[in-house]
Amino acid sequence: MPEKTLYKKEILLPLGSALLLSDGEKLKGLWLIGQKHFGGHFSNLSEIPAEETLPVFLKTETFLARYFAGEPVSPDGIPLAPDGTPFQKLVWKELLRIPYGETKSYGSLAREVAVALHRSSMSAQAVGFAVGRNPISILIPCHRVVGAGGNL
């Protein structure tokens, strides 16, 4: 099956400039410009055409405006399609289950991933590696995962 055409849009957030990436229907990426792992595995970001009016971009911008206004919001209704390994996708799916305003430790998240994989245990470091490569910042809330002592 041929790959879908990708589109991008640069937006301004209270945290700085960010880049949205979509296949025209689903959100594939949301990165702060310059963040670690910016662009994920997409090495050709400069060649991707800009598109200002994609419905998924407009929905994402509405979500972000409400989020930064302090409203408890959920990314439900925004079609997400992050690229990653099956393990990474499982971890990102678990991140989506962390409620707005709450945090979870890497160890706790690792235990939940272990249950989902029908294993007795899972490395918190492996889970942390997947969390760190989350390509859809803020919507997939990797910022809600903290160390055992509550530190970032």
PDB file of C-alpha atoms in Angstrom:
ATOM      1  CA  MET A   1       0.000   0.000   0.000  1.00  0.00           C
ATOM      2  CA  PRO A   2       1.491   3.385  -0.954  1.00  0.00           C
ATOM      3  CA  GLU A   3       2.221   5.855   1.837  1.00  0.00           C
ATOM      4  CA  LYS A   4      -0.182   8.734   2.295  1.00  0.00           C
ATOM      5  CA  THR A   5       0.973  12.243   1.571  1.00  0.00           C
ATOM      6  CA  LEU A   6       2.045  14.097   4.686  1.00  0.00           C
ATOM      7  CA  TYR A   7       1.198  17.695   5.606  1.00  0.00           C
ATOM      8  CA  LYS A   8       2.590  19.992   8.262  1.00  0.00           C
ATOM      9  CA  LYS A   9       1.607  23.133  10.072  1.00  0.00           C
ATOM     10  CA  GLU A  10       3.679  25.302  12.388  1.00  0.00           C
ATOM     11  CA  ILE A  11       1.804  26.794  15.322  1.00  0.00           C
ATOM     12  CA  LEU A  12       2.680  28.961  18.284  1.00  0.00           C
ATOM     13  CA  LEU A  13       2.053  27.622  21.787  1.00  0.00           C
ATOM     14  CA  PRO A  14       2.751  29.208  25.171  1.00  0.00           C
ATOM     15  CA  LEU A  15       5.800  26.900  25.276  1.00  0.00           C
ATOM     16  CA  GLY A  16       7.115  28.110  21.895  1.00  0.00           C
ATOM     17  CA  SER A  17       6.753  27.109  18.265  1.00  0.00           C
ATOM     18  CA  ALA A  18       5.473  23.629  17.498  1.00  0.00           C
ATOM     19  CA  LEU A  19       5.040  21.496  14.406  1.00  0.00           C
ATOM     20  CA  LEU A  20       1.958  19.436  13.599  1.00  0.00           C
ATOM     21  CA  LEU A  21       2.198  16.551  11.128  1.00  0.00           C
ATOM     22  CA  SER A  22      -0.702  14.697   9.511  1.00  0.00           C
ATOM     23  CA  ASP A  23      -1.418  12.196   6.774  1.00  0.00           C
ATOM     24  CA  GLY A  24      -4.397  14.357   5.822  1.00  0.00           C
ATOM     25  CA  GLU A  25      -6.762  12.564   8.177  1.00  0.00           C
ATOM     26  CA  LYS A  26      -4.906  11.619  11.351  1.00  0.00           C
ATOM     27  CA  LEU A  27      -2.359  13.393  13.518  1.00  0.00           C
ATOM     28  CA  LYS A  28       1.064  11.769  13.189  1.00  0.00           C
ATOM     29  CA  GLY A  29       3.144  14.233  15.171  1.00  0.00           C
ATOM     30  CA  LEU A  30       3.194  17.218  17.485  1.00  0.00           C
ATOM     31  CA  TRP A  31       6.651  18.393  18.496  1.00  0.00           C
ATOM     32  CA  LEU A  32       7.989  21.539  20.072  1.00  0.00           C
ATOM     33  CA  ILE A  33      10.565  22.966  17.683  1.00  0.00           C
ATOM     34  CA  GLY A  34      13.980  21.822  18.866  1.00  0.00           C
ATOM     35  CA  GLN A  35      12.799  19.242  21.385  1.00  0.00           C
ATOM     36  CA  LYS A  36      14.718  16.005  21.785  1.00  0.00           C
ATOM     37  CA  HIS A  37      13.620  13.546  19.090  1.00  0.00           C
ATOM     38  CA  PHE A  38      12.062  16.416  17.084  1.00  0.00           C
ATOM     39  CA  GLY A  39      10.383  15.018  13.991  1.00  0.00           C
ATOM     40  CA  GLY A  40      10.742  11.414  15.112  1.00  0.00           C
ATOM     41  CA  HIS A  41      11.824   9.270  12.202  1.00  0.00           C
ATOM     42  CA  PHE A  42      10.609  11.813   9.618  1.00  0.00           C
ATOM     43  CA  SER A  43      13.870  13.055   8.124  1.00  0.00           C
ATOM     44  CA  ASN A  44      12.300  15.038   5.290  1.00  0.00           C
ATOM     45  CA  LEU A  45      10.231  17.559   7.254  1.00  0.00           C
ATOM     46  CA  SER A  46      11.447  20.484   5.146  1.00  0.00           C
ATOM     47  CA  GLU A  47      10.050  18.791   2.022  1.00  0.00           C
ATOM     48  CA  ILE A  48       6.570  18.215   3.471  1.00  0.00           C
ATOM     49  CA  PRO A  49       4.010  20.724   2.199  1.00  0.00           C
ATOM     50  CA  ALA A  50       2.354  23.094   4.642  1.00  0.00           C
ATOM     51  CA  GLU A  51      -1.419  22.899   4.986  1.00  0.00           C
ATOM     52  CA  GLU A  52      -3.278  25.337   7.209  1.00  0.00           C
ATOM     53  CA  THR A  53      -6.862  24.080   7.124  1.00  0.00           C
ATOM     54  CA  LEU A  54      -6.844  20.327   7.660  1.00  0.00           C
ATOM     55  CA  PRO A  55      -9.685  19.403  10.054  1.00  0.00           C
ATOM     56  CA  VAL A  56      -7.287  17.382  12.235  1.00  0.00           C
ATOM     57  CA  PHE A  57      -5.031  20.434  12.595  1.00  0.00           C
ATOM     58  CA  LEU A  58      -7.989  22.650  13.496  1.00  0.00           C
ATOM     59  CA  LYS A  59      -9.228  20.131  16.089  1.00  0.00           C
ATOM     60  CA  THR A  60      -5.722  19.868  17.534  1.00  0.00           C
ATOM     61  CA  GLU A  61      -5.379  23.636  17.781  1.00  0.00           C
ATOM     62  CA  THR A  62      -8.743  23.869  19.555  1.00  0.00           C
ATOM     63  CA  PHE A  63      -7.636  21.166  21.999  1.00  0.00           C
ATOM     64  CA  LEU A  64      -4.348  22.961  22.657  1.00  0.00           C
ATOM     65  CA  ALA A  65      -6.026  26.332  23.206  1.00  0.00           C
ATOM     66  CA  ARG A  66      -8.359  24.767  25.758  1.00  0.00           C
ATOM     67  CA  TYR A  67      -5.511  22.797  27.360  1.00  0.00           C
ATOM     68  CA  PHE A  68      -3.329  25.872  27.812  1.00  0.00           C
ATOM     69  CA  ALA A  69      -6.353  27.777  29.149  1.00  0.00           C
ATOM     70  CA  GLY A  70      -6.392  25.225  31.983  1.00  0.00           C
ATOM     71  CA  GLU A  71      -9.490  23.342  30.880  1.00  0.00           C
ATOM     72  CA  PRO A  72      -9.607  19.587  31.541  1.00  0.00           C
ATOM     73  CA  VAL A  73      -9.623  18.240  28.000  1.00  0.00           C
ATOM     74  CA  SER A  74      -9.262  14.871  26.345  1.00  0.00           C
ATOM     75  CA  PRO A  75      -7.858  14.127  22.881  1.00  0.00           C
ATOM     76  CA  ASP A  76     -10.919  11.989  22.162  1.00  0.00           C
ATOM     77  CA  GLY A  77     -12.253  13.072  18.793  1.00  0.00           C
ATOM     78  CA  ILE A  78      -8.799  13.806  17.401  1.00  0.00           C
ATOM     79  CA  PRO A  79      -7.692  10.861  15.263  1.00  0.00           C
ATOM     80  CA  LEU A  80      -4.170   9.945  16.358  1.00  0.00           C
ATOM     81  CA  ALA A  81      -1.784   7.772  14.334  1.00  0.00           C
ATOM     82  CA  PRO A  82       1.675   7.852  15.917  1.00  0.00           C
ATOM     83  CA  ASP A  83       4.322   5.819  14.127  1.00  0.00           C
ATOM     84  CA  GLY A  84       6.330   3.478  16.316  1.00  0.00           C
ATOM     85  CA  THR A  85       7.007  -0.105  17.234  1.00  0.00           C
ATOM     86  CA  PRO A  86       4.161  -2.234  18.607  1.00  0.00           C
ATOM     87  CA  PHE A  87       5.692  -1.862  22.082  1.00  0.00           C
ATOM     88  CA  GLN A  88       5.892   1.926  21.790  1.00  0.00           C
ATOM     89  CA  LYS A  89       2.301   2.101  20.572  1.00  0.00           C
ATOM     90  CA  LEU A  90       1.184   0.040  23.562  1.00  0.00           C
ATOM     91  CA  VAL A  91       2.999   2.365  25.973  1.00  0.00           C
ATOM     92  CA  TRP A  92       1.487   5.438  24.250  1.00  0.00           C
ATOM     93  CA  LYS A  93      -1.961   3.868  24.493  1.00  0.00           C
ATOM     94  CA  GLU A  94      -1.416   3.442  28.245  1.00  0.00           C
ATOM     95  CA  LEU A  95      -0.359   7.108  28.487  1.00  0.00           C
ATOM     96  CA  LEU A  96      -3.744   8.093  27.061  1.00  0.00           C
ATOM     97  CA  ARG A  97      -5.377   6.409  30.060  1.00  0.00           C
ATOM     98  CA  ILE A  98      -3.744   8.766  32.571  1.00  0.00           C
ATOM     99  CA  PRO A  99      -6.478  11.261  33.532  1.00  0.00           C
ATOM    100  CA  TYR A 100      -6.031  15.012  33.157  1.00  0.00           C
ATOM    101  CA  GLY A 101      -4.428  16.473  36.273  1.00  0.00           C
ATOM    102  CA  GLU A 102      -2.968  13.162  37.463  1.00  0.00           C
ATOM    103  CA  THR A 103       0.477  11.600  37.249  1.00  0.00           C
ATOM    104  CA  LYS A 104       1.798   8.070  37.194  1.00  0.00           C
ATOM    105  CA  SER A 105       5.261   6.725  37.975  1.00  0.00           C
ATOM    106  CA  TYR A 106       7.362   4.906  35.403  1.00  0.00           C
ATOM    107  CA  GLY A 107       7.225   1.833  37.641  1.00  0.00           C
ATOM    108  CA  SER A 108       3.446   1.914  37.835  1.00  0.00           C
ATOM    109  CA  LEU A 109       3.196   2.392  34.081  1.00  0.00           C
ATOM    110  CA  ALA A 110       5.620  -0.512  33.567  1.00  0.00           C
ATOM    111  CA  ARG A 111       3.392  -2.758  35.690  1.00  0.00           C
ATOM    112  CA  GLU A 112       0.359  -1.829  33.559  1.00  0.00           C
ATOM    113  CA  VAL A 113       2.275  -2.499  30.346  1.00  0.00           C
ATOM    114  CA  ALA A 114       3.372  -5.878  31.754  1.00  0.00           C
ATOM    115  CA  VAL A 115      -0.269  -6.784  32.421  1.00  0.00           C
ATOM    116  CA  ALA A 116      -1.245  -5.734  28.875  1.00  0.00           C
ATOM    117  CA  LEU A 117       1.551  -7.954  27.513  1.00  0.00           C
ATOM    118  CA  HIS A 118       0.621 -10.861  29.832  1.00  0.00           C
ATOM    119  CA  ARG A 119       4.028 -10.708  31.505  1.00  0.00           C
ATOM    120  CA  SER A 120       4.916 -10.858  35.162  1.00  0.00           C
ATOM    121  CA  SER A 121       7.074  -7.730  34.968  1.00  0.00           C
ATOM    122  CA  MET A 122       8.364  -5.029  32.635  1.00  0.00           C
ATOM    123  CA  SER A 123      11.398  -2.780  32.799  1.00  0.00           C
ATOM    124  CA  ALA A 124      10.575   0.786  33.782  1.00  0.00           C
ATOM    125  CA  GLN A 125      13.578   1.819  31.675  1.00  0.00           C
ATOM    126  CA  ALA A 126      12.099   0.195  28.565  1.00  0.00           C
ATOM    127  CA  VAL A 127       8.824   1.977  29.231  1.00  0.00           C
ATOM    128  CA  GLY A 128      10.713   5.241  29.799  1.00  0.00           C
ATOM    129  CA  PHE A 129      12.478   4.828  26.468  1.00  0.00           C
ATOM    130  CA  ALA A 130       9.094   4.507  24.719  1.00  0.00           C
ATOM    131  CA  VAL A 131       7.630   7.436  26.673  1.00  0.00           C
ATOM    132  CA  GLY A 132      10.567   9.604  25.579  1.00  0.00           C
ATOM    133  CA  ARG A 133       9.903   8.885  21.917  1.00  0.00           C
ATOM    134  CA  ASN A 134       6.253   9.854  22.020  1.00  0.00           C
ATOM    135  CA  PRO A 135       5.701  11.686  18.708  1.00  0.00           C
ATOM    136  CA  ILE A 136       2.473  13.438  19.745  1.00  0.00           C
ATOM    137  CA  SER A 137       3.424  15.647  22.664  1.00  0.00           C
ATOM    138  CA  ILE A 138       0.750  16.961  25.016  1.00  0.00           C
ATOM    139  CA  LEU A 139      -2.132  14.996  23.417  1.00  0.00           C
ATOM    140  CA  ILE A 140      -0.447  11.712  24.343  1.00  0.00           C
ATOM    141  CA  PRO A 141       0.468  12.896  27.832  1.00  0.00           C
ATOM    142  CA  CYS A 142       4.032  11.745  28.435  1.00  0.00           C
ATOM    143  CA  HIS A 143       4.408  14.753  30.752  1.00  0.00           C
ATOM    144  CA  ARG A 144       2.159  12.961  33.261  1.00  0.00           C
ATOM    145  CA  VAL A 145       4.776  10.254  33.906  1.00  0.00           C
ATOM    146  CA  VAL A 146       7.154  10.924  36.786  1.00  0.00           C
ATOM    147  CA  GLY A 147       9.942   9.179  38.631  1.00  0.00           C
ATOM    148  CA  ALA A 148       9.300   7.119  41.745  1.00  0.00           C
ATOM    149  CA  GLY A 149       9.795  10.156  43.991  1.00  0.00           C
ATOM    150  CA  GLY A 150       7.503  12.320  41.885  1.00  0.00           C
ATOM    151  CA  ASN A 151      10.344  14.025  40.005  1.00  0.00           C
ATOM    152  CA  LEU A 152      10.291  14.564  36.246  1.00  0.00           C
TER     153      LEU A 152
END
